[in-house]
PDB file of C-alpha atoms in Angstrom:
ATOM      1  CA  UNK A  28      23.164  -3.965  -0.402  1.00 56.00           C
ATOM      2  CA  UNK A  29      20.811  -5.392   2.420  1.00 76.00           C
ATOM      3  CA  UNK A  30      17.236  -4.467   2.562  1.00 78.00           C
ATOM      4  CA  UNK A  31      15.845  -5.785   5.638  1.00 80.00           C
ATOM      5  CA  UNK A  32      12.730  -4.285   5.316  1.00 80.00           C
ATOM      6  CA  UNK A  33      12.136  -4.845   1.113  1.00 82.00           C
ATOM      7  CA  UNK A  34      12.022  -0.695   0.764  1.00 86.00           C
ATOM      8  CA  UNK A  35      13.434  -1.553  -2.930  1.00 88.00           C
ATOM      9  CA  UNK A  36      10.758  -4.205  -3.750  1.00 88.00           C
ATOM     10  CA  UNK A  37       7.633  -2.361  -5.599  1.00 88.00           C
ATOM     11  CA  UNK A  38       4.443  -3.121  -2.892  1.00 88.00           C
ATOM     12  CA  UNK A  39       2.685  -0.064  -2.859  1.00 92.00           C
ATOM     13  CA  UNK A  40      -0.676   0.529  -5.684  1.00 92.00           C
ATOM     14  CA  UNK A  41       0.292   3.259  -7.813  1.00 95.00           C
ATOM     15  CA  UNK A  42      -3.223   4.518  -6.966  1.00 95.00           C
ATOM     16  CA  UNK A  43      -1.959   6.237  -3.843  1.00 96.00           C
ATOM     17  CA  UNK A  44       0.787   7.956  -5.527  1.00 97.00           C
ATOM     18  CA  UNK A  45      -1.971   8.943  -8.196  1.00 97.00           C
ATOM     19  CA  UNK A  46      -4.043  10.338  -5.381  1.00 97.00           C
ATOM     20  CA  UNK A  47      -0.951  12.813  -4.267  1.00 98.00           C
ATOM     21  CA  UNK A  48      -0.032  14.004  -7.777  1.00 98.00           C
ATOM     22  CA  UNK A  49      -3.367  14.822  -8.344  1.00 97.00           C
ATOM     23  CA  UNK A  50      -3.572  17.128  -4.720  1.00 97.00           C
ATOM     24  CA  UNK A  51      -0.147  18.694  -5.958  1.00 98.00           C
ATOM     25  CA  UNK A  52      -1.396  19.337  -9.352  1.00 98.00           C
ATOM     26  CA  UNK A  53      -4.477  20.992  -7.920  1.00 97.00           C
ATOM     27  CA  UNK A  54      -1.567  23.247  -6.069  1.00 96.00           C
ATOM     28  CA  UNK A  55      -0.084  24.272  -8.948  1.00 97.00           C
ATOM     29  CA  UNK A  56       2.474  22.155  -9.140  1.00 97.00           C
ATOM     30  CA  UNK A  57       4.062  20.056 -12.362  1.00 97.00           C
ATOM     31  CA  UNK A  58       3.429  16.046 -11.840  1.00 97.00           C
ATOM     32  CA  UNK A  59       6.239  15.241 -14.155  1.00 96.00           C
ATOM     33  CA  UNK A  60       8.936  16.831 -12.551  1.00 97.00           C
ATOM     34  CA  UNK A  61       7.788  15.821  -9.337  1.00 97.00           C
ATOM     35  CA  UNK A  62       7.808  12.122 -10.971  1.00 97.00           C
ATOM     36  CA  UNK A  63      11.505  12.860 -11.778  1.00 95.00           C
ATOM     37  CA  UNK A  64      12.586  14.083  -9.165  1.00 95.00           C
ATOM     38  CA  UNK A  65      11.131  10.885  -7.532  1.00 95.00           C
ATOM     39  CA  UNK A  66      12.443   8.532  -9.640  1.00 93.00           C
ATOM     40  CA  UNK A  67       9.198   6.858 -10.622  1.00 95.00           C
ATOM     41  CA  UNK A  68       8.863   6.370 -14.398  1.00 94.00           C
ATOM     42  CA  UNK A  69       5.708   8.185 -15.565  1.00 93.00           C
ATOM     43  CA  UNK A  70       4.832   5.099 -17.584  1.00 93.00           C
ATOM     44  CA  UNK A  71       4.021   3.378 -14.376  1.00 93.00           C
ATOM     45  CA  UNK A  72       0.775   6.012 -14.037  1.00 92.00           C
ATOM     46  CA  UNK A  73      -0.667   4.415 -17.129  1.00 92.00           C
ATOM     47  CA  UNK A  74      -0.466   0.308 -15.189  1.00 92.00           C
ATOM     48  CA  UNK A  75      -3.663  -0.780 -13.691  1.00 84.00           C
ATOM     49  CA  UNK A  76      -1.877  -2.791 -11.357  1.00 84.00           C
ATOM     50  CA  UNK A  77       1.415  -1.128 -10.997  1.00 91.00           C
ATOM     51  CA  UNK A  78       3.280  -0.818  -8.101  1.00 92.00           C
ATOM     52  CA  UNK A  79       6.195   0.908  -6.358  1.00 94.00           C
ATOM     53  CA  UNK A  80       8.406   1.171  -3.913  1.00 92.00           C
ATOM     54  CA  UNK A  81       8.781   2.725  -0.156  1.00 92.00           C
ATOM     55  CA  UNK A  82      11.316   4.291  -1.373  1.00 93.00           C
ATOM     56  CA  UNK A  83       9.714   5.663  -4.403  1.00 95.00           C
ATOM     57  CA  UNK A  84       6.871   6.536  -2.289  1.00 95.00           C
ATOM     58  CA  UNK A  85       8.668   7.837   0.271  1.00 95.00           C
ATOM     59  CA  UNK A  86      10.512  10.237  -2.193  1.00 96.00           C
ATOM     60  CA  UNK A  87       7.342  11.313  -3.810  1.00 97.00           C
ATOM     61  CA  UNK A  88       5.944  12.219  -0.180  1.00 97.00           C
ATOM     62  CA  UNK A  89       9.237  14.091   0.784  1.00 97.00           C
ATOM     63  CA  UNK A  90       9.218  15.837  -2.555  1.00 97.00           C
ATOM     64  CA  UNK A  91       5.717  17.548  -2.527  1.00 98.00           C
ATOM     65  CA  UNK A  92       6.198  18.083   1.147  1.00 97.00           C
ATOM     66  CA  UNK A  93       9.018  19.795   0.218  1.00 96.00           C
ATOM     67  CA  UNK A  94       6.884  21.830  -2.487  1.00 97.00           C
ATOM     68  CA  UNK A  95       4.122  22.593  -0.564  1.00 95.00           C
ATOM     69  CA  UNK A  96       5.722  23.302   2.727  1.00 93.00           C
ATOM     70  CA  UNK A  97       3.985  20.223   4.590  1.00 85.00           C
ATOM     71  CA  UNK A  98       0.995  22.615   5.821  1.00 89.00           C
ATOM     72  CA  UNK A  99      -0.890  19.537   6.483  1.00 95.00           C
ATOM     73  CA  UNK A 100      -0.363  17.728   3.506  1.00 97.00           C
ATOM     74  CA  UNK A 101      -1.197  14.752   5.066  1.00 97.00           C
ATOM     75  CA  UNK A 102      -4.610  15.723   6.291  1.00 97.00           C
ATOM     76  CA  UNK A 103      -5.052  16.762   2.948  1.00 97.00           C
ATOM     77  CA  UNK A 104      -4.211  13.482   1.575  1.00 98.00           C
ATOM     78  CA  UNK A 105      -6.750  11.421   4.204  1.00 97.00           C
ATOM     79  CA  UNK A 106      -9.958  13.882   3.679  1.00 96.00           C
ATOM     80  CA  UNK A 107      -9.491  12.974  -0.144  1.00 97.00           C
ATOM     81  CA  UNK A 108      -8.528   9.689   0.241  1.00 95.00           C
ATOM     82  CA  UNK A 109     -11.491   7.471  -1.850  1.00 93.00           C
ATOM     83  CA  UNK A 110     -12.562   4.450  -1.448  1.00 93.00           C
ATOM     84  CA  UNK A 111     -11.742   3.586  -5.405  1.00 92.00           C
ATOM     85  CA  UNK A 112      -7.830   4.187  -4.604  1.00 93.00           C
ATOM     86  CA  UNK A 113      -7.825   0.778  -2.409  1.00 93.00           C
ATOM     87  CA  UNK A 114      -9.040  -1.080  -5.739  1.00 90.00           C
ATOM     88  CA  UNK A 115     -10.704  -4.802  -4.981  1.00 92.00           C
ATOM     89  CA  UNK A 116     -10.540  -4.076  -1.083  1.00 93.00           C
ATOM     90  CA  UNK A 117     -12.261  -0.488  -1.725  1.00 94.00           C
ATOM     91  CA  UNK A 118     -14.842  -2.052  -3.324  1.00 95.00           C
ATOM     92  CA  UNK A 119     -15.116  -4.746  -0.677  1.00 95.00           C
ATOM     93  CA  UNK A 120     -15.695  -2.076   1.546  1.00 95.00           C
ATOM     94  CA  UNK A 121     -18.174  -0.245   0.187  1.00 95.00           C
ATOM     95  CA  UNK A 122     -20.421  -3.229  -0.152  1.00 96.00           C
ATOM     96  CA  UNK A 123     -20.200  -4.668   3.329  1.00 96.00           C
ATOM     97  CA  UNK A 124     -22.975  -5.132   5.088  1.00 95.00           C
ATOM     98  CA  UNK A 125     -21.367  -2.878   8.080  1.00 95.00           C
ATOM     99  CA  UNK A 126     -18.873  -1.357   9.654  1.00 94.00           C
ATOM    100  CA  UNK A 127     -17.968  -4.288  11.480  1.00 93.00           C
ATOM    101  CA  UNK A 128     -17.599  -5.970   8.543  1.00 94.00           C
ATOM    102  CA  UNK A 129     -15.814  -3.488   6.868  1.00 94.00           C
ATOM    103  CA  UNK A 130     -13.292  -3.108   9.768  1.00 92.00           C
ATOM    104  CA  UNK A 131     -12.597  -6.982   9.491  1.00 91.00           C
ATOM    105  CA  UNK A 132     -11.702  -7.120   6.224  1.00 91.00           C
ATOM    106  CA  UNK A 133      -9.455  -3.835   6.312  1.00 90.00           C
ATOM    107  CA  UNK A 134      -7.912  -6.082   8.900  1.00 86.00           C
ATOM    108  CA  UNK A 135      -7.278  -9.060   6.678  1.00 85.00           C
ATOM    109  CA  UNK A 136      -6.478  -7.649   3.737  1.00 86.00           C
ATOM    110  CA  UNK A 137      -4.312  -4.212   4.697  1.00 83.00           C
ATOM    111  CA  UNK A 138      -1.425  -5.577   4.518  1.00 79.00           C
ATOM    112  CA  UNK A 139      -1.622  -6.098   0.606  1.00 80.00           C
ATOM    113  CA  UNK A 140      -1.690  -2.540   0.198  1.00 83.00           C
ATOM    114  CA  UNK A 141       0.354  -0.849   2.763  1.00 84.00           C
ATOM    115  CA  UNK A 142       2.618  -4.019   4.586  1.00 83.00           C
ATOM    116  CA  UNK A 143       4.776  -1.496   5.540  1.00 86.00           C
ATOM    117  CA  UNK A 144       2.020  -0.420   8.300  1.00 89.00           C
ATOM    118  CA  UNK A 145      -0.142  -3.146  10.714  1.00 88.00           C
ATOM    119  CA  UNK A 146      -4.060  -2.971  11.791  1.00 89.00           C
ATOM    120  CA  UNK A 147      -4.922  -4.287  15.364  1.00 90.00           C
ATOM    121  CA  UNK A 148      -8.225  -3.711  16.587  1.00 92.00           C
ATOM    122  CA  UNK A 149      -9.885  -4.570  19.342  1.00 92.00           C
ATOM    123  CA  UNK A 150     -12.349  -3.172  22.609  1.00 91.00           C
ATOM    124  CA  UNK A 151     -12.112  -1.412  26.346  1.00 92.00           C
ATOM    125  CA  UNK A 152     -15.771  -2.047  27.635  1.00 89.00           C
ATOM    126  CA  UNK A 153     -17.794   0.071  25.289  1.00 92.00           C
ATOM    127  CA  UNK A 154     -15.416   1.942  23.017  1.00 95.00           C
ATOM    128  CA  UNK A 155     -13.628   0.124  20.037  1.00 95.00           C
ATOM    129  CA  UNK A 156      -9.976   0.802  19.088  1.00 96.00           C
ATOM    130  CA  UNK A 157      -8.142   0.640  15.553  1.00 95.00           C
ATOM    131  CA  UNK A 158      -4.453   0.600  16.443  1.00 95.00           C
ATOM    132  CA  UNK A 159      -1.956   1.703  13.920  1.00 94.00           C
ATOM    133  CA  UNK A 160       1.657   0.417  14.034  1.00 92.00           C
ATOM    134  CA  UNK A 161       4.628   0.891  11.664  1.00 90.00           C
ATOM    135  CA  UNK A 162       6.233  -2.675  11.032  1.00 86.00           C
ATOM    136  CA  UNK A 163       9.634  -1.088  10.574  1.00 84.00           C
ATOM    137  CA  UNK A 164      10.896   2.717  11.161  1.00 83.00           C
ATOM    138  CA  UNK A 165      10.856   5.208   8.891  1.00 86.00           C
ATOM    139  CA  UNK A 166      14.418   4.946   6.728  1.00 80.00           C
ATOM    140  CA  UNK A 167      16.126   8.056   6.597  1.00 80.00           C
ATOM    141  CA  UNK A 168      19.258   9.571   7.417  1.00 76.00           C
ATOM    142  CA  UNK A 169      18.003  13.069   9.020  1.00 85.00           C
ATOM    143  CA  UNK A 170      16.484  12.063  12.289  1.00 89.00           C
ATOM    144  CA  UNK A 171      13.905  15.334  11.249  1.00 90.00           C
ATOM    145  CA  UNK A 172      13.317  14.118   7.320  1.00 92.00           C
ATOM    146  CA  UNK A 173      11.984  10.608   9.298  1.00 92.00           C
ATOM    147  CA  UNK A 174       9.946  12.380  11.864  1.00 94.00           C
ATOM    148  CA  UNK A 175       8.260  14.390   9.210  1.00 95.00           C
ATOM    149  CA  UNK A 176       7.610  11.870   6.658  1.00 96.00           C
ATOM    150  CA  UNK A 177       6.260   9.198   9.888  1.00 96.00           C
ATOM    151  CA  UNK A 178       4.103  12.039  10.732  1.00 97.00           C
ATOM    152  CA  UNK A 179       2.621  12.773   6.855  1.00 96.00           C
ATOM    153  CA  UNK A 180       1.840   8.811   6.940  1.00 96.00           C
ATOM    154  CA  UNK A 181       0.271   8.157   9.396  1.00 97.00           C
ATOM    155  CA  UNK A 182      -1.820  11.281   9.104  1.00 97.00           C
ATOM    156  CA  UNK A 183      -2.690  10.052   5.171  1.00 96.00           C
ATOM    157  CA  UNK A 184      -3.765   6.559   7.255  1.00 95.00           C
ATOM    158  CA  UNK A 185      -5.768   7.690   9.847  1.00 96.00           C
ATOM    159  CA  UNK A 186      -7.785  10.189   8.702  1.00 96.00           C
ATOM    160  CA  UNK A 187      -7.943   8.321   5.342  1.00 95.00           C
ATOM    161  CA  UNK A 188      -9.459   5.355   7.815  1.00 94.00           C
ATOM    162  CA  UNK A 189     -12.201   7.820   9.375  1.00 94.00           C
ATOM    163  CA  UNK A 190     -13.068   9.585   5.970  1.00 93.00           C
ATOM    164  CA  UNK A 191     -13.622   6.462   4.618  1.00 92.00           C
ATOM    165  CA  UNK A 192     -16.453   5.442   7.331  1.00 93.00           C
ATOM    166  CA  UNK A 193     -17.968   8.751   6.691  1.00 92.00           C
ATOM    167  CA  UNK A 194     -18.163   7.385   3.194  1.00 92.00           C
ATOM    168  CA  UNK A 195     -19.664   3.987   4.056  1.00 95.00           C
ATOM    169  CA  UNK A 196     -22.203   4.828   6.609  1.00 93.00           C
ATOM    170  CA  UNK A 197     -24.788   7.659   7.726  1.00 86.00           C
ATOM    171  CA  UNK A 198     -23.314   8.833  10.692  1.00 86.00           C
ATOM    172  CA  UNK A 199     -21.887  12.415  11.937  1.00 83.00           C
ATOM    173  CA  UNK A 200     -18.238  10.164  13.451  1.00 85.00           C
ATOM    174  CA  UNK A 201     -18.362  13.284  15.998  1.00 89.00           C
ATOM    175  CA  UNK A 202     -18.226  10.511  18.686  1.00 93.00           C
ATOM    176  CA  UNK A 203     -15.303   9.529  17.010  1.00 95.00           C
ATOM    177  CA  UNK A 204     -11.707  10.574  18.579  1.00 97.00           C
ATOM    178  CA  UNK A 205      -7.464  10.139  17.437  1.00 98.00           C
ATOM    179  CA  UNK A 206      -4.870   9.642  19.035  1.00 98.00           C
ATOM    180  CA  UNK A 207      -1.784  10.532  18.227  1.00 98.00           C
ATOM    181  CA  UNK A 208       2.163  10.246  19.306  1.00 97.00           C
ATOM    182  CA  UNK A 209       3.343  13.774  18.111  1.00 97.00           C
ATOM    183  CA  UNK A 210       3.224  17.042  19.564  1.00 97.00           C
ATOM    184  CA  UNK A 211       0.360  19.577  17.436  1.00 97.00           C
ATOM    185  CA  UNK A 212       1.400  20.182  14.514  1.00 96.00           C
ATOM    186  CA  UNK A 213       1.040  24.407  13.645  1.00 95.00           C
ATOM    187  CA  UNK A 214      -1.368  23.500  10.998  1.00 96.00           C
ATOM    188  CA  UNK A 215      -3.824  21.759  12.789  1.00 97.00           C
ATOM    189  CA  UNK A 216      -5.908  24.696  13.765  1.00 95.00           C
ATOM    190  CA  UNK A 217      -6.760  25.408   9.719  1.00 95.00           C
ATOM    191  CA  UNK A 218      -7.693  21.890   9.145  1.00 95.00           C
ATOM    192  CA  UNK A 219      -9.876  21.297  12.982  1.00 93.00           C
ATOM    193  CA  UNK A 220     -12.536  21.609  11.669  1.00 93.00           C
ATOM    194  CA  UNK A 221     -13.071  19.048   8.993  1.00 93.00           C
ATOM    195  CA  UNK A 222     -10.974  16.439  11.738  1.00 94.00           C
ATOM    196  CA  UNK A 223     -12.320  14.103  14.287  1.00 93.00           C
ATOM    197  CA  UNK A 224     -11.386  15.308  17.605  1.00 95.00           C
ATOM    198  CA  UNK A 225      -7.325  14.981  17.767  1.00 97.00           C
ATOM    199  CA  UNK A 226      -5.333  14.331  21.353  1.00 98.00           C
ATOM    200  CA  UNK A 227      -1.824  14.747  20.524  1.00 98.00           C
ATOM    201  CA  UNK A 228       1.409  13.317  22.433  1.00 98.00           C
ATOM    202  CA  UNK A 229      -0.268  10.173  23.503  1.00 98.00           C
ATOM    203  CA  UNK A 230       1.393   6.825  23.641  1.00 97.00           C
ATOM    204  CA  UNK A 231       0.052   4.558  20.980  1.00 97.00           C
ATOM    205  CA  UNK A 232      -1.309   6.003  17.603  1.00 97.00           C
ATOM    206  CA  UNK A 233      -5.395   5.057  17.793  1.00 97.00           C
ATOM    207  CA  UNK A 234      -8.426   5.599  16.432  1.00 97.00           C
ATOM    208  CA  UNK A 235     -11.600   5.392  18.722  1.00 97.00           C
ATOM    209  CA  UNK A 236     -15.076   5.272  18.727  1.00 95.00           C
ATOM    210  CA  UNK A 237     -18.135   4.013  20.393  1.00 95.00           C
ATOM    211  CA  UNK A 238     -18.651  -0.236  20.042  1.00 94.00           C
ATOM    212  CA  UNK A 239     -22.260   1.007  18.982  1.00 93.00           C
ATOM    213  CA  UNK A 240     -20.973   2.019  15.832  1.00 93.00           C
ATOM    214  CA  UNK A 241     -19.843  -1.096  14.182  1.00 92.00           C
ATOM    215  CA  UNK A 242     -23.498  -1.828  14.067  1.00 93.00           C
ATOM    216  CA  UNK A 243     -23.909   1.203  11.521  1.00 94.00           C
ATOM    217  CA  UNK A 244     -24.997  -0.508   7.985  1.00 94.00           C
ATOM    218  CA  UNK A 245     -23.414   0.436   4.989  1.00 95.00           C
ATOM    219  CA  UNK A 246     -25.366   2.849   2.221  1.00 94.00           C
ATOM    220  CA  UNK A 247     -24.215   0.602  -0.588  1.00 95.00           C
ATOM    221  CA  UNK A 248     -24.030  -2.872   0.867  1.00 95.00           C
ATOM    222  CA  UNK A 249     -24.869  -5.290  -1.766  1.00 96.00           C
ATOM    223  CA  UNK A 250     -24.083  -9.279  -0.648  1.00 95.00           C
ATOM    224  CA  UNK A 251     -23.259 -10.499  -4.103  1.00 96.00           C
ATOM    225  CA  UNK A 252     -21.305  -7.568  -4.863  1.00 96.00           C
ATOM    226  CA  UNK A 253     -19.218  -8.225  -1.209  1.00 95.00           C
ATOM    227  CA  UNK A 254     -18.541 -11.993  -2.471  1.00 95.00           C
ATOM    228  CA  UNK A 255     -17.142 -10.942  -5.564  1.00 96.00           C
ATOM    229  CA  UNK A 256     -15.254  -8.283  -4.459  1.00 95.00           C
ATOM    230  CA  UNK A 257     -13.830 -10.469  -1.985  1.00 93.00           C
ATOM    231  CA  UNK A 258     -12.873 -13.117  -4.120  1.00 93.00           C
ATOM    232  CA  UNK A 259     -10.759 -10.386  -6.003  1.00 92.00           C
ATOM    233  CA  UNK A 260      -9.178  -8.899  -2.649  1.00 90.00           C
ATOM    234  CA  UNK A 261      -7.618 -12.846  -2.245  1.00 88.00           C
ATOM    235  CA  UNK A 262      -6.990 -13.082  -5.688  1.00 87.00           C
ATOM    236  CA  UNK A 263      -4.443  -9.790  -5.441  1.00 84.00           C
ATOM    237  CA  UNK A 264      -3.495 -10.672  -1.689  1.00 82.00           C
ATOM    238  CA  UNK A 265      -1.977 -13.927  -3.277  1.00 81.00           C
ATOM    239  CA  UNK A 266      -0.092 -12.224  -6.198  1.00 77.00           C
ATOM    240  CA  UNK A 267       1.217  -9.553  -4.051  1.00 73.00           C
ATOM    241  CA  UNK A 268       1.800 -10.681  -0.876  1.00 63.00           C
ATOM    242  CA  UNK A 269       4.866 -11.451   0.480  1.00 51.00           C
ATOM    243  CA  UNK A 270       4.739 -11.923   4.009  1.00 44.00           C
ATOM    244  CA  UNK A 271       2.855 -14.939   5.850  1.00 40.00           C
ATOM    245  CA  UNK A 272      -0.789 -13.464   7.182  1.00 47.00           C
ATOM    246  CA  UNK A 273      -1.078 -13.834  10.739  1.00 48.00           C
ATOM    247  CA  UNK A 274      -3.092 -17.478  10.955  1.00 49.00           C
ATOM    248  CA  UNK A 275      -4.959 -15.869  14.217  1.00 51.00           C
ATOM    249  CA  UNK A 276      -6.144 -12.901  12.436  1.00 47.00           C
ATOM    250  CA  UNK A 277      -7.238 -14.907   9.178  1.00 51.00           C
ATOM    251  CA  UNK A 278      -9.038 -17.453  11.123  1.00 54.00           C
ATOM    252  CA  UNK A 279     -10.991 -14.890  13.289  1.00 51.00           C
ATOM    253  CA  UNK A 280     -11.317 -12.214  10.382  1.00 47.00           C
ATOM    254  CA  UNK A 281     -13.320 -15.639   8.159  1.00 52.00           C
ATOM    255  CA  UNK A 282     -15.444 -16.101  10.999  1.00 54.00           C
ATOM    256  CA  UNK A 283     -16.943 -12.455  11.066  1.00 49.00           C
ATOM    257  CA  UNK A 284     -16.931 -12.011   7.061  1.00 52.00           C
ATOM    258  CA  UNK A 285     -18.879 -15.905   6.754  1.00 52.00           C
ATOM    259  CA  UNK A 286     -22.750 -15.197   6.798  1.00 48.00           C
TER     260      UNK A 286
END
């Protein structure tokens, strides 16, 4: 069976799937049968450096949708997203010297976590845009079971990305502003207001803020820390990879990490 877009090959850090057992245990719900009825072997919890599939992942997202009737499970999922769950490149983050640094290397290195998903980020006079783009359509065959699970993920990514600057740096991210290609979802009111502001039905899938921010330093930015750290994200970015970075973005992502 083809599999243009390597659903069946295990790229995704069990950490994530950790993260959304842990919300649906919190619900009330059993982690083991929602393993099983996933198909991911429960061994693979106990793997530092395990790994599974879109299609695992996908299962274990439409599965504790299922159970807890979506009611912004994926909002849920990006306001406890930490900074630990992206192993090496968490790290790298949290010792940056700034956001702008930060930003970069989410850049370089997110496609050794998610490839499935694509960073682009760049600026409109003074406001600074993080663009979010599947590389490949949701697989499904229920047109609605697709729009719902797209929806979940990139609401896990995007909020997950804003969270995690309110984690890095001193700063209220009110400024800070999403947008989004789907109509309001009816449990967006309950979550408002813990969410940067949200403009729904919009073309592209963004996150923007003021330029002036990517000047914000980081609480726990440590240079020798950042080096090492970094070392590690390329150490896992060449075991795991499997898709040829984008020489471009490598060459001008070096140039803003290099002191």
């Amino acid at each position: 069976m083809k599999d243009p877009y390597g659903l069946s090959k295990a790229s995704i850090p069990i950490s994530y799937a950790h993260l959304l057992l842990e919300i649906m245990v919190e619900k009330g719900f059993s982690a083991s049968e929602i393993l099983y009825q996933s198909k991911i072997p429960s061994a693979l919890l106990h793997q530092v450096d395990a790994r599974i599939t879109p299609i695992q992942w996908s299962k274990l997202a439409w599965v504790s949708l299922g159970l807890a009737q979506d009611c912004g499970l994926g909002y849920e999922y990006g306001l406890k997203l930490r900074l630990t769950a992206h192993g090496p490149m968490g790290y790298a983050l949290m010792s940056s010297p700034s956001l702008r640094h930060a930003i970069a290397l989410a850049s370089q290195f997110f496609n050794m976590r998610l490839k499935d998903y694509r960073i682009d980020c760049y600026q409109e006079n003074l406001v600074s845009i993080i663009e979010i783009q599947q590389t490949h359509p949701v697989v499904s065959q229920q047109l609605v079971q697709a729009e719902i699970l797209r929806r979940f993920f990139y609401e896990c990514l995007m909020i997950g990305v804003v969270h995690t600057a309110q984690a890095l740096a001193e700063h209220d991210f009110s400024d800070v502003e999403l947008h989004v290609d789907w109509a309001e979802p009816p449990y967006h009111q309950n979550f408002q207001p813990q969410l940067p502001s949200v403009r729904f039905n919009q073309t592209h899938n963004q996150i923007r803020y003021p330029s002036a921010i990517l000047n914000l330093c980081t609480k726990m930015a440590d240079p020798t820390a950042f080096q090492q750290a970094l070392a590690q994200c390329e150490a896992e970015q060449i075991r795991f990879s499997e898709t040829i970075q984008d020489i471009g973005l490598k060459v001008k992502t070096e140039l803003q990490l290099t002191p």
